[in-house]
Every structure is written in structure tokens, then in C-alpha cells.
CSV table of C-alpha atoms in Angstrom, one decimal:
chain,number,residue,atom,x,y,z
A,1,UNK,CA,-57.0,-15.8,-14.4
A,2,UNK,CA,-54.4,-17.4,-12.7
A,3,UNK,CA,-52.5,-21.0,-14.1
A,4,UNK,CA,-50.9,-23.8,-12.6
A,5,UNK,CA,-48.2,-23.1,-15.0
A,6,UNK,CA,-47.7,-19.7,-13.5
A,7,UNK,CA,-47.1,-20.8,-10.4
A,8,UNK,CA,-43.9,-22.4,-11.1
A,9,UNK,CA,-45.3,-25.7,-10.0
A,10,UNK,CA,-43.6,-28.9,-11.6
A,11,UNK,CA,-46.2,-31.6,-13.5
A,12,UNK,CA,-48.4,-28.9,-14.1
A,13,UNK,CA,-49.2,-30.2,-17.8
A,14,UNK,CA,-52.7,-30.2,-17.4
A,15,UNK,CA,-54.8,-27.0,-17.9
A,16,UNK,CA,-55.8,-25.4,-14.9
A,17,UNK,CA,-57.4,-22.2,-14.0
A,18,UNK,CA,-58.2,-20.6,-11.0
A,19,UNK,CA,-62.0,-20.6,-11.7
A,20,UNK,CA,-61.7,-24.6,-12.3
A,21,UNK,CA,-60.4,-24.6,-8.8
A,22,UNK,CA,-63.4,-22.7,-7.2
A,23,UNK,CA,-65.7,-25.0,-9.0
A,24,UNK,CA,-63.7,-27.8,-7.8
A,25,UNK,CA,-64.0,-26.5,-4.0
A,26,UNK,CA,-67.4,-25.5,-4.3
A,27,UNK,CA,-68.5,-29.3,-5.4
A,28,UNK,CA,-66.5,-30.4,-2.4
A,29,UNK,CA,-68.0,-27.6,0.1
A,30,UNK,CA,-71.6,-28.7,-0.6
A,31,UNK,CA,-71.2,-32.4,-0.9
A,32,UNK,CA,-68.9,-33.2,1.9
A,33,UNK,CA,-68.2,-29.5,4.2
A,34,UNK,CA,-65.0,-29.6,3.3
A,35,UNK,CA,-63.7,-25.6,2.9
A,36,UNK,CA,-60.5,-25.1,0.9
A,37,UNK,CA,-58.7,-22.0,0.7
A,38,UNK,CA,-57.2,-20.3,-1.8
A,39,UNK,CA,-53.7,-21.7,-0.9
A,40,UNK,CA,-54.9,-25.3,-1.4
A,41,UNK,CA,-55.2,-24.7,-5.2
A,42,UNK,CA,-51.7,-26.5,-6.0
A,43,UNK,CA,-52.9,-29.0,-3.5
A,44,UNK,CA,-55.6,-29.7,-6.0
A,45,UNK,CA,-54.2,-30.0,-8.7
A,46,UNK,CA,-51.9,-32.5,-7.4
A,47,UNK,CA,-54.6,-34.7,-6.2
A,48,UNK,CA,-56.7,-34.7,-9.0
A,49,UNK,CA,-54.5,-34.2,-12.2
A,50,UNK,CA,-54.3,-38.0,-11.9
A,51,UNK,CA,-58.1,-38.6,-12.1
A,52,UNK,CA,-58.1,-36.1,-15.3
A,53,UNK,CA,-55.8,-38.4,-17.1
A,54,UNK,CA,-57.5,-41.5,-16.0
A,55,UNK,CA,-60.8,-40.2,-17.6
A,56,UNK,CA,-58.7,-38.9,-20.4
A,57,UNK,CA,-60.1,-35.5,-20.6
A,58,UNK,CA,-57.6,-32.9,-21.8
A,59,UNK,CA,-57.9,-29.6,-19.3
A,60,UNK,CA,-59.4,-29.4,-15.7
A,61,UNK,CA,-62.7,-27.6,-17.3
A,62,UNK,CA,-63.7,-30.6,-18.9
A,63,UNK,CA,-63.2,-33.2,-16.0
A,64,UNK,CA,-65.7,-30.6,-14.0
A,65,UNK,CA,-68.3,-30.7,-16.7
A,66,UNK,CA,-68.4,-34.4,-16.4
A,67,UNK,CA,-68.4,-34.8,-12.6
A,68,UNK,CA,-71.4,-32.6,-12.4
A,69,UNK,CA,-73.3,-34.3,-15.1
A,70,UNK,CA,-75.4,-37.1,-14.4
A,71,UNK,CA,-72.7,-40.0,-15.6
A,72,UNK,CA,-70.2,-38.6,-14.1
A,73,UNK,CA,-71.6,-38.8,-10.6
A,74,UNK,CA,-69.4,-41.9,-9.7
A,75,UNK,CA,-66.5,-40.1,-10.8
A,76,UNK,CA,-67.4,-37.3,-8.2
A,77,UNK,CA,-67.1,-39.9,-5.4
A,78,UNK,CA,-63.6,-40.7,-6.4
A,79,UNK,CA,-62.8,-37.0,-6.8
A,80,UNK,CA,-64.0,-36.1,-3.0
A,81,UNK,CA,-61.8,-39.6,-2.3
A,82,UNK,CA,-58.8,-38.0,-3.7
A,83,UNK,CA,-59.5,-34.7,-2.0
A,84,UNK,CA,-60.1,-36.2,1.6
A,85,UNK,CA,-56.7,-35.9,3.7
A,86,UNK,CA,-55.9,-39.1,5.2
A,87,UNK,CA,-53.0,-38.3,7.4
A,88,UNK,CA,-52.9,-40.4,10.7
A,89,UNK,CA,-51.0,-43.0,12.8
A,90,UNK,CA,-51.6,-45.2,15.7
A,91,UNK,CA,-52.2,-44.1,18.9
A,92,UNK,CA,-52.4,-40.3,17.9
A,93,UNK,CA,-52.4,-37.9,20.6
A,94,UNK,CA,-51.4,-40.4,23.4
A,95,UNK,CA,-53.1,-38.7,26.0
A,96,UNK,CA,-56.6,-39.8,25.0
A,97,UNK,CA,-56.2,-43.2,24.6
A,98,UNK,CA,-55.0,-43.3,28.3
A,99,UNK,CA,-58.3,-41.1,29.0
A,100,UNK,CA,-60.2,-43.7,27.5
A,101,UNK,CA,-58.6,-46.5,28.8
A,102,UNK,CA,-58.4,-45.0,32.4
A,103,UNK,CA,-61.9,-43.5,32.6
A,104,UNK,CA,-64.1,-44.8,29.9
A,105,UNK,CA,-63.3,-48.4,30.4
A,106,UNK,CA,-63.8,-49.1,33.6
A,107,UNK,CA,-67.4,-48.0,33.0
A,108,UNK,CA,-67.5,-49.8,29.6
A,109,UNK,CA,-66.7,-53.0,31.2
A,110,UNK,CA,-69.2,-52.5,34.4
A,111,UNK,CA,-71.9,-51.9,31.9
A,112,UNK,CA,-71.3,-54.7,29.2
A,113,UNK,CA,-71.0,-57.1,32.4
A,114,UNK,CA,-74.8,-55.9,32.9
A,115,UNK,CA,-75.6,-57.0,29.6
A,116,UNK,CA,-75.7,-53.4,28.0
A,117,UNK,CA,-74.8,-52.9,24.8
A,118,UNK,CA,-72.0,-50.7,24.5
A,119,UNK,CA,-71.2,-48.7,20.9
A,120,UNK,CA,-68.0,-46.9,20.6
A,121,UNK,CA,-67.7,-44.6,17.4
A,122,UNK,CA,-64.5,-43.6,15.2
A,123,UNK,CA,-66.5,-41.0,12.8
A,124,UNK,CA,-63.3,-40.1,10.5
A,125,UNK,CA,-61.5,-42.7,11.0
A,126,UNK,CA,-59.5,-42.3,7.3
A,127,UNK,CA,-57.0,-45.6,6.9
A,128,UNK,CA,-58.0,-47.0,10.2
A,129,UNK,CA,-55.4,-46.8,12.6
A,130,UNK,CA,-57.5,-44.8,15.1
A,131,UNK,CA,-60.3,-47.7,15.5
A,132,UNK,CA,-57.8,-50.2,15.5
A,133,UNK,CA,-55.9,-48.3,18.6
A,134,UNK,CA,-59.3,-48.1,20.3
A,135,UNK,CA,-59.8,-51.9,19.6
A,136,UNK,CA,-56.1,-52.7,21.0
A,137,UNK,CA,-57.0,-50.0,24.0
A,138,UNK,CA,-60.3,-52.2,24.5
A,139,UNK,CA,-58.7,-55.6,24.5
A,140,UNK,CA,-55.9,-54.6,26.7
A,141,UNK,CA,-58.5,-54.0,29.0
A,142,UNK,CA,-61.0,-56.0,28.8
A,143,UNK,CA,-59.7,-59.1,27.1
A,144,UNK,CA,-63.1,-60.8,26.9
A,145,UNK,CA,-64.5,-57.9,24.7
A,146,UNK,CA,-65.7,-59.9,22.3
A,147,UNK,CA,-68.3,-62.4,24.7
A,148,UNK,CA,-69.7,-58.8,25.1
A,149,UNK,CA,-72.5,-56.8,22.8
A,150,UNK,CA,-69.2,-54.2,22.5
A,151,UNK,CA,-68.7,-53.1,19.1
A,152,UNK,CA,-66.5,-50.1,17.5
A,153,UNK,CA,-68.5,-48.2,14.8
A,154,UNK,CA,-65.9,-46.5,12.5
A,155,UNK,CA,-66.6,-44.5,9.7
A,156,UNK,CA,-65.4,-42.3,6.7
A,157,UNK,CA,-66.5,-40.3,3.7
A,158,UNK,CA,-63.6,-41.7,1.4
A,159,UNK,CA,-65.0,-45.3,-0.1
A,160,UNK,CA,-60.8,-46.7,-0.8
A,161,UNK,CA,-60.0,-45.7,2.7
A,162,UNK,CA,-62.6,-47.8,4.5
A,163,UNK,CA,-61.5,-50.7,1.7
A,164,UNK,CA,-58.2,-50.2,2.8
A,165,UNK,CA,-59.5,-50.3,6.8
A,166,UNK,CA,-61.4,-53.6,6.2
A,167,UNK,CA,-58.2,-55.3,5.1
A,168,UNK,CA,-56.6,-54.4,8.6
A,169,UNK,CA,-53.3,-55.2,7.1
A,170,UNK,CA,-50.6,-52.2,7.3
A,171,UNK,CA,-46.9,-51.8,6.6
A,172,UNK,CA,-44.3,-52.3,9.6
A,173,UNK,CA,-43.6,-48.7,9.3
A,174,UNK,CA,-46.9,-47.8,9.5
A,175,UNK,CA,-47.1,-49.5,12.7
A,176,UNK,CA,-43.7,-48.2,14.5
A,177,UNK,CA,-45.9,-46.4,17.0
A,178,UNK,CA,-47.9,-49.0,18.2
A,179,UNK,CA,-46.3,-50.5,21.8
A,180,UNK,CA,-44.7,-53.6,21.2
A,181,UNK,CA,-46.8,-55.7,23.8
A,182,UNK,CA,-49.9,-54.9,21.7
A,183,UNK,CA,-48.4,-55.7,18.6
A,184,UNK,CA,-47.3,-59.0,20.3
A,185,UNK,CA,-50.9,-60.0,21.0
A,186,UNK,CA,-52.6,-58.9,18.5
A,187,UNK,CA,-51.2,-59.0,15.5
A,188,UNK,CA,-49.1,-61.2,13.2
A,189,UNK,CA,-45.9,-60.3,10.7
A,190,UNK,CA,-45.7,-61.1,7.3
A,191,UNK,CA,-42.9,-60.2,5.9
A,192,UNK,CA,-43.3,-56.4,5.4
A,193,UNK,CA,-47.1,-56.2,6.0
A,194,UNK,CA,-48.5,-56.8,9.7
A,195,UNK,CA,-51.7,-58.5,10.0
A,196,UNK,CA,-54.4,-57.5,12.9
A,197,UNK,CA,-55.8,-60.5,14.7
A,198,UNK,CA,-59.7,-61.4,13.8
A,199,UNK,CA,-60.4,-60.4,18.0
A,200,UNK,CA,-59.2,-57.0,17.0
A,201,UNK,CA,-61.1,-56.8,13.8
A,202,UNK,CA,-64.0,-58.8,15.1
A,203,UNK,CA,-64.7,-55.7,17.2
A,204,UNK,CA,-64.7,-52.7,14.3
A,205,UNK,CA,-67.5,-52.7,12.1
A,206,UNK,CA,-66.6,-50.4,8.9
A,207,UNK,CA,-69.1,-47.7,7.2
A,208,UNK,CA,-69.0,-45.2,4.6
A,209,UNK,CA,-70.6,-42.2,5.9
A,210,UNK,CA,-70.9,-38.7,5.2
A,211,UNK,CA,-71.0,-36.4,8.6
A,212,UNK,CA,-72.7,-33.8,7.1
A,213,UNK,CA,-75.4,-36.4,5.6
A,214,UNK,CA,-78.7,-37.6,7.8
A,215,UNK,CA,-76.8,-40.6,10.4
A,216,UNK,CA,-78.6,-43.8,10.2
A,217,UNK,CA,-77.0,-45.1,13.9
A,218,UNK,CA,-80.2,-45.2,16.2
A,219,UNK,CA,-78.1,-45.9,18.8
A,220,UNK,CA,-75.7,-43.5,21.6
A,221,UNK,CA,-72.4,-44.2,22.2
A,222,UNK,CA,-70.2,-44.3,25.4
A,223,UNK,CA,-67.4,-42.1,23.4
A,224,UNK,CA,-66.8,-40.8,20.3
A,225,UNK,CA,-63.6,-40.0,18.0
A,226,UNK,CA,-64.1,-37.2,16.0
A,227,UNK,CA,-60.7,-36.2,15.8
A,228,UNK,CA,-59.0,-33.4,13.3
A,229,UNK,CA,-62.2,-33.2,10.9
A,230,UNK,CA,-64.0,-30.0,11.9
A,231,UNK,CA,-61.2,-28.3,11.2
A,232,UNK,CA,-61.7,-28.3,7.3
A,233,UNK,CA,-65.4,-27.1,8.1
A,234,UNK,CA,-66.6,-23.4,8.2
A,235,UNK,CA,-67.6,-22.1,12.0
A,236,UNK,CA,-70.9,-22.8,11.0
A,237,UNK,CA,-70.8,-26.1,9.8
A,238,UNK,CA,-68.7,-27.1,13.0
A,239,UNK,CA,-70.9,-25.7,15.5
A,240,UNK,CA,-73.9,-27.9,13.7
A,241,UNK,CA,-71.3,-30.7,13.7
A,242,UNK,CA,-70.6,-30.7,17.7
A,243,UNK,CA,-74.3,-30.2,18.4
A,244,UNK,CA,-75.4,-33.6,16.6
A,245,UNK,CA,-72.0,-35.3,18.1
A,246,UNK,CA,-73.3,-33.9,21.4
A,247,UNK,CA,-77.0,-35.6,20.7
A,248,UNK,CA,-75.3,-39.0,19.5
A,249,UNK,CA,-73.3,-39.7,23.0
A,250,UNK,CA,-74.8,-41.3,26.5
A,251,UNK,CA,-75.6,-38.9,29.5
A,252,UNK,CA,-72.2,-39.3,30.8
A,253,UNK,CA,-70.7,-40.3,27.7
A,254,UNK,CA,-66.7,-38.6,26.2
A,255,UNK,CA,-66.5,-36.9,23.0
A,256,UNK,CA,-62.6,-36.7,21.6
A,257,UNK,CA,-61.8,-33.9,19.3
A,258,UNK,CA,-58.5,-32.6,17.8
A,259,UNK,CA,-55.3,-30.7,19.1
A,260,UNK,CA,-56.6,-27.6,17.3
A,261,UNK,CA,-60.4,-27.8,18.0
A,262,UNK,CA,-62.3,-25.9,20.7
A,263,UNK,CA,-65.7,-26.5,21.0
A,264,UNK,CA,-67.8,-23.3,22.1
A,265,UNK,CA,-69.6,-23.8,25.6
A,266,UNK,CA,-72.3,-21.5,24.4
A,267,UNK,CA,-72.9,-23.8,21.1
A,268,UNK,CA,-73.4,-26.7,23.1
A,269,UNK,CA,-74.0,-26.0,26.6
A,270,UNK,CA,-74.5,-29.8,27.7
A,271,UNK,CA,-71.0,-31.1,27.0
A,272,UNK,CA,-68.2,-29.6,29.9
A,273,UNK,CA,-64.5,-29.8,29.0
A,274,UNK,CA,-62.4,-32.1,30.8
A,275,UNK,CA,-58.4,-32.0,32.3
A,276,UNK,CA,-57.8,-34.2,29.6
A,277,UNK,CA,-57.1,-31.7,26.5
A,278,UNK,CA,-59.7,-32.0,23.7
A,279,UNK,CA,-61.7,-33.8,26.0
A,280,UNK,CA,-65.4,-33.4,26.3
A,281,UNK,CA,-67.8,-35.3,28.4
A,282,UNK,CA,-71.6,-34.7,28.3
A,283,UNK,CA,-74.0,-34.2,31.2
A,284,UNK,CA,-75.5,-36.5,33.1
């Protein structure tokens, strides 16, 4: 049996056992995909020590007796919130935002221009600052995007991130990496918050969505952001994961995945890897 307290970690005021933790990860493996190791037990705690004391239960074993009970299955949403890591930043990984704006666009605007509707996915797209590059990466483009049936889908499992998304207001640090030009013409200061333009927001539509859950979009899409998720998945999980991505894009169509992700040729034989890294497009 193994303790917060003795691991030497400060705050640890709470009890916590190692068995609460592989209840805890096992909630979060079967309702979201998410694997944790044993490392990520301090991690834990410090994410969800908080939501103990806001329920006011007085050790860890409690808290996991009410999450699994039927009232308490609003507080397991906010617990898989708290657990979801939400670390991004405009215009990560550079490169495939000029892919998509030197490849993908050209054939987005031909085809809108033809009256085809054109649906461009974000599928963790955490705090928002990936769909809102892609937005930006559209408009700079194709400035009329929005006389055009082109719309950015953009999801995420975590309910107060796509709250926080829908607000499209951010911090000017926050925003330190997006090119000045961009921020210029599409986006207004307010003292220390910056405000994205309606054009921008007009073309993001927000959704919560589990990836592991049935996907109600009937629709394919011309590219898709799924970017540093199946990472927390087990090999299994993953290889399910790029085989439905695979299924949801156009003949033709680019699949973004990140830095450290590879997906198998032999788990999904109709996507080819492009020059571009973590770049996949599918056959035609």
C-alpha cells in the first residue's frame, strides 16, 4: 500500500492509496481510453485532490464510491475534465499548418467554388487554439470563407474546455505565437484578453465528443486534426482510433497526427504517409 504522504509530495493532506489510484485510472481507461501509468499517480492526485474537497468527502476512497454511484455520475464528468491534459498553443507544429495551407487549400477553395460542402475537423481540440489556427490558416487564404458551406468541426471530451473555446477570448500571452498580421486582422485587444473576430468564430462550430464513443458526423472531411491524443491510448485502442479517422476523411483527404505518433501501414493500409512529418493522406 503505497501513500501520497510517502512519497514526499507537498499538499498531500488528503488520503490517498495506491489502490484509489487504479480505481481512478481504470474509470478513466473505460470511459474515455485514456491509459495512465503508474508514474502518473502524483499527477492524480494533484488534479483531483481539488474536486475531493469541493465534494467535501474526507479520503480519495470515498470521492470514488460516489463517482461510480448513480448520483455521482455528473461528478465523474468533471473528474475525466480534470484528468484530460490540455496543453497546446497556436500554430503548433508549424510545419502542418503550411501543409494545409499549401496543399489542402487550394483544393478546399476549388471545391467550395463548386458549391461542395467542405468539413474540416479539429477532434481534440482541448482550449481551442488549434481550430482557431486552422480558421486564421483558412481566412488567410480564402478570405471569402464564410460565403462558402466551409465549416471547422472541433471537438473535445472535456465539457470547460469547449466552454472556454466558445468564448474565443485568450490572454496576450497565450497568443505570443500567433503571426502578427493574423492577429492584426482577426482579432481585437482588450486590455489583457484578445478577442477573435465573429469571421473567425463564425467558421468553428464547437462539440463535446468522446473519440472512443459512436460519432454522430455523417459527413467526411477534407483533413483532420487529431493531434497528440492517441498517445494516451493503448496500441490497441490507437490502431481502432486511426482506422475510424481513416473511414471519416475524403478519397484524397489529409489526416494530421502528432510529433510522436506513427500510424502502422499494415493497420490501415489505405492512408500513405506524406514528406510532410505526421502527415497522412488517404487514397484516392
Amino acid at each position: 500500500m503505497i501513500t501520497l504522504s510517502e512519497q514526499n509530495l507537498s499538499g498531500g493532506d488528503i488520503p490517498y492509496e495506491e489502490s484509489d489510484f487504479n480505481h481512478i485510472r481504470n474509470i478513466l481507461k473505460e470511459k474515455s481510453g485514456i491509459s495512465l501509468s503508474s508514474s502518473k499517480m502524483p499527477l492524480v492526485y494533484s488534479r483531483l485532490s481539488r474536486r475531493v474537497r469541493l465534494c467535501s468527502f474526507p479520503d480519495f476512497r470515498s470521492y470514488i464510491s460516489f463517482v461510480n454511484s448513480p448520483s455521482g455520475v455528473e461528478e465523474q464528468l468533471c473528474m475525466i475534465d480534470a484528468l484530460t491534459t490540455n496543453v497546446t498553443n497556436f500554430f503548433r507544429e508549424k510545419h502542418h499548418f503550411e501543409h494545409f495551407s499549401q496543399i489542402v487549400m487550394p483544393e478546399i477553395i476549388k471545391r467550395a467554388q463548386q458549391g461542395e460542402k467542405i468539413r474540416i475537423w479539429s477532434s481534440a481540440c482541448s482550449s481551442g487554439q488549434e481550430p482557431f489556427s486552422i480558421a486564421m490558416s483558412v481566412l488567410d487564404c480564402f478570405s471569402k470563407a464564410n460565403n462558402y458551406n466551409i465549416k471547422i468541426l472541433a471537438t473535445d471530451i472535456n465539457y470547460e474546455m469547449i466552454d472556454v473555446c466558445r468564448r474565443g477570448i485568450y490572454s496576450t500571452a497565450e497568443t505570443e505565437s500567433i503571426p502578427e498580421n493574423f492577429l492584426n486582422k482577426w482579432a481585437r485587444k482588450r486590455g489583457n484578453e484578445i478577442h477573435f473576430s465573429e469571421d473567425v468564430k463564425d467558421l468553428v462550430s464547437f462539440k463535446n465528443l468522446n473519440l472512443l464513443d459512436p460519432w454522430p458526423m455523417q459527413c467526411q472531411f477534407i483533413s483532420i486534426f487529431c493531434r497528440n491524443v492517441a498517445i494516451y491510448f493503448d496500441r490497441v485502442t490507437q490502431n481502432i482510433l486511426w482506422r475510424r479517422l481513416s473511414d471519416a476523411l475524403l478519397p484524397g483527404g489529409y489526416l494530421y497526427i502528432g510529433h510522436s505518433e506513427k500510424i502502422p501501414t499494415e493497420t490501415v493500409p489505405d492512408i500513405t504517409a506524406c514528406r510532410c512529418p505526421t502527415t497522412y493522406r488517404k487514397d484516392i
